[in-house]
């Protein structure tokens, strides 16, 4: 297991309010192509207790039940570890959540979004803990899904970050990739993300630099926030004993100017939430200038002096381009995975509907 503590430097589990025993919460999942929707689920789960443990499935388990993951298990472990609401990560967590798992890690209950997770044979992976009353549900973040992000990469569209009209191909994708023959799937269908000030407040720390803290400014696209970004920010965090890292995010049009194609894959609002969820970042500049000026530095009360620029090697060779290449190389497998998942979900919903329609005395107890 990997313990994070409540800050980037780590720390021991703290008792709950009033000295009571800490409420320990369990979450689990694939956490493949981690985005702000995953982070928001973990934020909500952490708010239900005092200590959050997150189990992450192996590549083998995901391939068995869903299809090939985009990221390796080691990459996924580290991505979840970097989310600031996570206290501890459990690698190789079982795909089906059981009471045995909750008891093993002394967890009071588990939390999952209001969507469906099924095994390869179509059973609810949370059935046992639901029946035992040790299951809580949080709201799924509307407007984001791995399916949608994959679609943006495959179709090379700019509709997600510009005012251009959605192409007929993307409209067809949005209407069909998130569907099975029976119609639109309510959980994995493509939808549009709506940014609100409340969402930013929920993700932001709200803390200003304190005396003795070293203000460090970094800037970039931070598109499809991934392990390369995490490795970089972790190294930046180590540059000072008490760092206060401000991440500047370039406007979508600026990113498209120097990256080309359909970049950025995530629009500015989506990238803002992804970076704010990282435990190494204290503040985000939304729409930072491409050039770092004296005026920008003075805004953060950082004295202008020569020799303050440092170039940091993240040590990771992963880039947004490589992620896109992974998707393109395995396009057919990812599309098949999506269709397989949705077929199982629709079959499950239909079985649940038929079960609910039966008289009480005739129900078989599976639901």
Coordinates of C-alpha atoms in Angstrom, one line a residue:
X1 CA 0.0 0.0 0.0
X2 CA 1.1 3.6 -0.6
X3 CA 0.4 6.1 2.1
X4 CA 0.0 9.8 1.2
X5 CA -1.0 11.6 4.4
X6 CA -3.1 14.8 4.0
X7 CA -0.3 16.8 2.4
X8 CA 2.4 16.4 -0.2
X9 CA 4.9 15.6 2.5
X10 CA 2.8 12.8 3.9
X11 CA 1.7 12.2 7.5
X12 CA 0.0 9.8 9.9
X13 CA -3.8 9.3 10.0
X14 CA -5.4 11.8 12.3
X15 CA -8.3 11.1 14.7
X16 CA -11.8 12.4 13.8
X17 CA -13.4 15.6 15.2
X18 CA -13.6 15.6 19.0
X19 CA -11.0 12.9 19.2
X20 CA -13.4 10.2 18.0
X21 CA -12.2 7.3 15.9
X22 CA -11.5 8.4 12.3
X23 CA -14.1 7.3 9.7
X24 CA -12.3 5.3 7.1
X25 CA -13.7 5.4 3.6
X26 CA -12.9 2.9 0.7
X27 CA -13.1 3.7 -3.0
X28 CA -11.9 1.5 -5.8
X29 CA -11.7 1.5 -9.6
X30 CA -9.6 1.3 -12.7
X31 CA -8.7 5.0 -12.7
X32 CA -7.6 4.8 -16.3
X33 CA -7.0 8.1 -18.0
X34 CA -7.5 9.9 -14.7
X35 CA -9.6 13.1 -15.2
X36 CA -11.3 15.6 -13.0
X37 CA -14.4 13.4 -12.9
X38 CA -12.4 10.8 -11.0
X39 CA -10.9 13.5 -8.7
X40 CA -14.4 14.9 -8.0
X41 CA -15.6 11.4 -7.0
X42 CA -12.7 11.1 -4.6
X43 CA -13.3 14.6 -3.2
X44 CA -16.9 13.7 -2.4
X45 CA -15.9 10.4 -0.9
X46 CA -13.2 12.0 1.3
X47 CA -15.9 14.5 2.6
X48 CA -17.9 11.6 3.9
X49 CA -15.2 10.5 6.3
X50 CA -11.8 11.3 7.7
X51 CA -9.4 9.0 5.9
X52 CA -9.7 7.9 2.3
X53 CA -8.2 4.6 1.0
X54 CA -8.4 4.0 -2.8
X55 CA -7.9 0.6 -4.3
X56 CA -6.7 0.4 -7.9
X57 CA -7.2 -2.7 -10.1
X58 CA -4.4 -4.4 -12.0
X59 CA -4.1 -4.4 -15.8
X60 CA -5.0 -8.1 -15.9
X61 CA -8.3 -7.5 -14.0
X62 CA -9.3 -4.6 -16.1
X63 CA -8.5 -6.5 -19.3
X64 CA -10.6 -9.4 -18.1
X65 CA -13.7 -7.4 -17.2
X66 CA -13.6 -4.4 -19.4
X67 CA -10.8 -4.5 -22.0
X68 CA -7.3 -3.1 -22.3
X69 CA -6.4 -0.1 -20.1
X70 CA -4.7 2.9 -21.7
X71 CA -2.3 3.3 -18.8
X72 CA -0.2 0.7 -17.0
X73 CA -1.1 -0.2 -13.4
X74 CA 2.1 1.5 -12.1
X75 CA 1.1 4.7 -14.0
X76 CA -2.4 4.5 -12.6
X77 CA -1.2 3.9 -9.0
X78 CA 0.9 7.0 -9.1
X79 CA -1.8 9.1 -10.7
X80 CA -4.3 8.3 -7.9
X81 CA -1.6 8.8 -5.3
X82 CA -1.1 12.4 -6.6
X83 CA -4.8 13.4 -6.0
X84 CA -4.9 15.6 -2.9
X85 CA -7.9 14.0 -1.3
X86 CA -6.4 10.5 -1.3
X87 CA -4.7 9.4 1.9
X88 CA -3.6 5.9 0.9
X89 CA -3.5 3.8 -2.3
X90 CA -3.9 0.0 -2.4
X91 CA -2.4 -1.5 -5.5
X92 CA -3.9 -4.7 -7.1
X93 CA -7.3 -4.2 -5.4
X94 CA -9.9 -6.9 -6.2
X95 CA -12.3 -6.0 -9.0
X96 CA -15.3 -7.1 -6.9
X97 CA -15.7 -5.1 -3.7
X98 CA -16.4 -7.4 -0.7
X99 CA -16.9 -7.1 3.0
X100 CA -13.6 -8.9 3.5
X101 CA -11.8 -6.1 1.7
X102 CA -13.5 -3.4 3.7
X103 CA -12.6 -5.2 7.0
X104 CA -9.0 -5.9 5.9
X105 CA -8.4 -2.1 5.7
X106 CA -10.7 -1.2 8.6
X107 CA -13.0 0.8 6.4
X108 CA -16.5 1.7 7.6
X109 CA -18.0 1.8 4.1
X110 CA -17.2 2.2 0.4
X111 CA -18.2 5.0 -2.0
X112 CA -18.9 4.8 -5.7
X113 CA -20.5 7.1 -8.2
X114 CA -24.2 6.7 -9.3
X115 CA -23.3 4.6 -12.3
X116 CA -23.0 0.9 -12.8
X117 CA -19.8 -1.3 -12.5
X118 CA -20.3 -4.9 -13.7
X119 CA -18.1 -8.0 -13.8
X120 CA -17.4 -9.9 -17.0
X121 CA -20.6 -12.0 -16.3
X122 CA -22.8 -8.9 -15.8
X123 CA -23.0 -8.8 -12.0
X124 CA -22.9 -5.7 -9.9
X125 CA -19.4 -5.4 -8.3
X126 CA -20.8 -3.7 -5.2
X127 CA -23.7 -6.2 -4.6
X128 CA -22.3 -7.6 -1.4
X129 CA -21.5 -4.3 0.3
X130 CA -24.8 -2.8 -0.8
X131 CA -26.7 -5.7 0.9
X132 CA -24.7 -5.2 4.1
X133 CA -25.5 -1.5 4.2
X134 CA -21.9 -0.5 3.8
X135 CA -22.2 1.4 0.5
X136 CA -22.6 5.1 -0.1
X137 CA -23.1 6.8 -3.4
X138 CA -21.8 10.1 -4.7
X139 CA -22.8 12.2 -7.8
X140 CA -21.1 11.4 -11.1
X141 CA -19.5 14.5 -12.7
X142 CA -21.5 15.5 -15.7
X143 CA -19.8 16.3 -19.0
X144 CA -16.7 14.2 -18.7
X145 CA -15.9 10.6 -19.4
X146 CA -13.0 8.5 -20.7
X147 CA -15.2 7.7 -23.7
X148 CA -15.5 11.4 -24.6
X149 CA -11.8 12.1 -24.2
X150 CA -11.0 9.1 -26.5
X151 CA -13.4 10.4 -29.0
X152 CA -11.8 13.8 -29.1
X153 CA -8.4 12.1 -29.8
X154 CA -9.7 9.8 -32.5
X155 CA -11.7 12.3 -34.4
X156 CA -9.2 15.2 -34.3
X157 CA -12.0 17.7 -33.6
X158 CA -11.6 21.1 -32.1
X159 CA -15.2 21.4 -31.0
X160 CA -14.4 20.8 -27.4
X161 CA -12.3 24.0 -27.0
X162 CA -13.5 26.4 -29.8
X163 CA -16.6 28.0 -31.0
X164 CA -16.5 26.1 -34.3
X165 CA -19.6 24.1 -35.1
X166 CA -19.4 20.4 -34.3
X167 CA -18.6 18.4 -37.4
X168 CA -21.1 15.9 -38.8
X169 CA -18.6 13.1 -38.0
X170 CA -18.3 14.2 -34.3
X171 CA -22.1 14.6 -34.0
X172 CA -22.4 11.0 -35.3
X173 CA -19.8 9.9 -32.8
X174 CA -21.4 11.8 -30.0
X175 CA -24.8 10.1 -30.9
X176 CA -23.4 6.6 -31.4
X177 CA -20.2 6.0 -29.5
X178 CA -22.0 6.4 -26.2
X179 CA -24.8 4.1 -27.2
X180 CA -25.8 0.5 -27.7
X181 CA -28.5 -0.4 -30.2
X182 CA -31.1 0.3 -27.5
X183 CA -30.3 4.0 -27.3
X184 CA -28.1 6.5 -25.4
X185 CA -26.4 5.3 -22.3
X186 CA -27.0 7.7 -19.4
X187 CA -23.5 7.1 -17.9
X188 CA -21.0 6.7 -20.8
X189 CA -22.7 8.8 -23.5
X190 CA -20.8 11.9 -24.7
X191 CA -21.9 15.2 -23.0
X192 CA -20.7 18.7 -22.6
X193 CA -18.9 20.0 -19.5
X194 CA -20.3 23.1 -17.8
X195 CA -17.8 24.9 -15.7
X196 CA -19.1 26.8 -12.6
X197 CA -17.5 29.0 -10.0
X198 CA -18.7 26.5 -7.3
X199 CA -16.8 23.7 -8.9
X200 CA -13.5 25.7 -8.9
X201 CA -14.1 26.6 -5.2
X202 CA -14.6 23.0 -4.4
X203 CA -11.3 22.0 -6.0
X204 CA -9.2 25.0 -4.9
X205 CA -7.3 25.2 -1.6
X206 CA -8.2 28.8 -0.9
X207 CA -4.9 29.4 0.8
X208 CA -2.5 32.2 0.0
X209 CA 1.3 32.0 0.3
X210 CA 2.4 32.2 3.9
X211 CA 5.6 33.8 5.3
X212 CA 8.5 31.5 4.9
X213 CA 7.0 29.7 1.9
X214 CA 8.8 29.7 -1.4
X215 CA 6.6 30.7 -4.3
X216 CA 7.4 28.7 -7.5
X217 CA 5.7 29.4 -10.8
X218 CA 5.4 26.8 -13.5
X219 CA 3.4 27.1 -16.8
X220 CA 2.2 25.0 -19.7
X221 CA -0.8 23.3 -21.3
X222 CA -1.0 20.5 -18.7
X223 CA -3.3 18.8 -21.2
X224 CA -4.7 15.3 -20.4
X225 CA -3.0 15.7 -17.0
X226 CA -0.9 12.6 -16.8
X227 CA 2.0 10.9 -15.0
X228 CA 4.6 13.1 -16.8
X229 CA 3.0 16.2 -15.3
X230 CA 2.9 14.5 -11.9
X231 CA 6.6 13.6 -12.0
X232 CA 7.5 17.1 -13.0
X233 CA 5.4 18.8 -10.3
X234 CA 6.7 16.4 -7.7
X235 CA 10.3 17.3 -8.5
X236 CA 9.4 21.0 -8.5
X237 CA 7.8 20.5 -5.0
X238 CA 11.1 19.2 -3.8
X239 CA 13.0 22.3 -4.7
X240 CA 12.0 24.0 -1.4
X241 CA 11.2 23.0 2.2
X242 CA 7.9 24.9 2.1
X243 CA 6.9 25.3 -1.5
X244 CA 3.9 27.1 -2.8
X245 CA 3.5 26.1 -6.4
X246 CA 1.5 28.2 -8.8
X247 CA 0.6 26.6 -12.1
X248 CA -0.1 28.8 -15.1
X249 CA -2.4 27.3 -17.7
X250 CA -2.3 28.7 -21.2
X251 CA -5.5 29.6 -23.1
X252 CA -6.8 27.0 -25.5
X253 CA -6.1 29.1 -28.5
X254 CA -2.5 29.6 -27.4
X255 CA -2.0 25.9 -26.8
X256 CA -3.4 25.2 -30.3
X257 CA -1.0 27.7 -31.8
X258 CA 2.1 26.0 -30.5
X259 CA 0.8 22.4 -30.4
X260 CA -1.4 22.4 -33.6
X261 CA -3.8 19.6 -34.6
X262 CA -6.8 19.4 -32.3
X263 CA -4.8 20.3 -29.1
X264 CA -5.6 20.8 -26.4
X265 CA -7.7 17.7 -25.9
X266 CA -9.1 19.2 -22.7
X267 CA -10.4 22.7 -22.7
X268 CA -9.1 25.3 -20.3
X269 CA -11.8 24.8 -17.7
X270 CA -11.3 21.0 -17.7
X271 CA -7.5 21.4 -17.4
X272 CA -7.9 23.9 -14.5
X273 CA -9.8 21.3 -12.4
X274 CA -7.3 18.5 -13.3
X275 CA -4.4 20.6 -12.1
X276 CA -6.1 21.9 -9.0
X277 CA -6.7 18.3 -7.9
X278 CA -3.0 17.6 -7.8
X279 CA -1.5 17.6 -4.2
X280 CA 1.6 19.5 -5.3
X281 CA -0.2 22.5 -6.7
X282 CA -1.4 25.4 -4.5
X283 CA -2.9 27.8 -7.0
X284 CA -3.7 28.0 -10.7
X285 CA -3.6 30.9 -13.1
X286 CA -6.4 30.4 -15.5
X287 CA -5.3 31.7 -18.9
X288 CA -1.7 32.5 -18.1
X289 CA 0.4 34.4 -20.7
X290 CA 2.8 32.3 -22.8
X291 CA 5.7 34.6 -21.9
X292 CA 6.7 35.0 -18.2
X293 CA 7.0 38.7 -17.5
X294 CA 8.2 40.9 -14.6
X295 CA 4.6 42.0 -14.2
X296 CA 3.4 38.4 -13.8
X297 CA 6.1 37.7 -11.2
X298 CA 5.3 40.8 -9.2
X299 CA 1.7 39.8 -9.1
X300 CA 2.7 36.9 -6.9
X301 CA 4.9 39.1 -4.7
X302 CA 7.9 37.3 -6.1
X303 CA 10.9 39.7 -6.4
X304 CA 12.4 40.0 -9.9
X305 CA 16.0 38.9 -9.9
X306 CA 18.4 37.2 -12.3
X307 CA 18.9 33.5 -12.2
X308 CA 15.5 32.5 -10.9
X309 CA 14.6 30.3 -13.9
X310 CA 15.2 26.6 -13.5
X311 CA 14.6 23.8 -16.0
X312 CA 13.4 20.6 -14.4
X313 CA 13.6 17.1 -16.1
X314 CA 10.5 15.2 -15.0
X315 CA 12.3 11.9 -15.7
X316 CA 9.2 10.7 -17.6
X317 CA 9.0 10.2 -21.3
X318 CA 5.2 10.2 -21.4
X319 CA 3.6 13.1 -23.3
X320 CA 0.1 14.0 -24.5
X321 CA 1.2 12.9 -28.0
X322 CA 2.2 9.5 -26.8
X323 CA -1.1 9.0 -25.0
X324 CA -2.9 9.9 -28.2
X325 CA -0.7 7.4 -30.1
X326 CA -1.7 4.7 -27.6
X327 CA -5.4 5.4 -28.2
X328 CA -5.0 5.4 -32.0
X329 CA -2.9 2.2 -32.1
X330 CA -5.6 0.4 -30.1
X331 CA -8.7 2.2 -31.5
X332 CA -10.6 -0.9 -32.3
X333 CA -10.0 -2.5 -29.0
X334 CA -11.1 0.6 -27.1
X335 CA -14.3 0.9 -29.2
X336 CA -15.1 -2.8 -28.6
X337 CA -14.4 -2.3 -24.9
X338 CA -16.9 0.6 -24.8
X339 CA -19.6 -1.3 -26.6
X340 CA -19.1 -4.4 -24.4
X341 CA -19.4 -2.3 -21.3
X342 CA -22.6 -0.6 -22.4
X343 CA -24.2 -3.8 -23.5
X344 CA -23.6 -5.3 -20.0
X345 CA -25.1 -2.1 -18.4
X346 CA -28.2 -2.2 -20.5
X347 CA -28.7 -5.9 -19.9
X348 CA -28.3 -5.3 -16.1
X349 CA -30.8 -2.4 -16.2
X350 CA -33.3 -4.5 -18.1
X351 CA -33.0 -7.4 -15.7
X352 CA -33.4 -5.0 -12.8
X353 CA -36.6 -3.5 -14.4
X354 CA -38.1 -7.0 -14.9
X355 CA -37.2 -7.9 -11.3
X356 CA -38.9 -4.8 -9.9
X357 CA -42.0 -5.6 -12.0
X358 CA -42.4 -9.0 -10.4
X359 CA -44.7 -9.6 -7.4
X360 CA -42.7 -9.7 -4.2
X361 CA -43.3 -13.4 -3.6
X362 CA -41.9 -14.4 -7.1
X363 CA -38.6 -12.5 -7.0
X364 CA -35.5 -14.6 -7.1
X365 CA -33.4 -12.4 -4.7
X366 CA -30.6 -11.5 -7.2
X367 CA -31.4 -7.8 -6.9

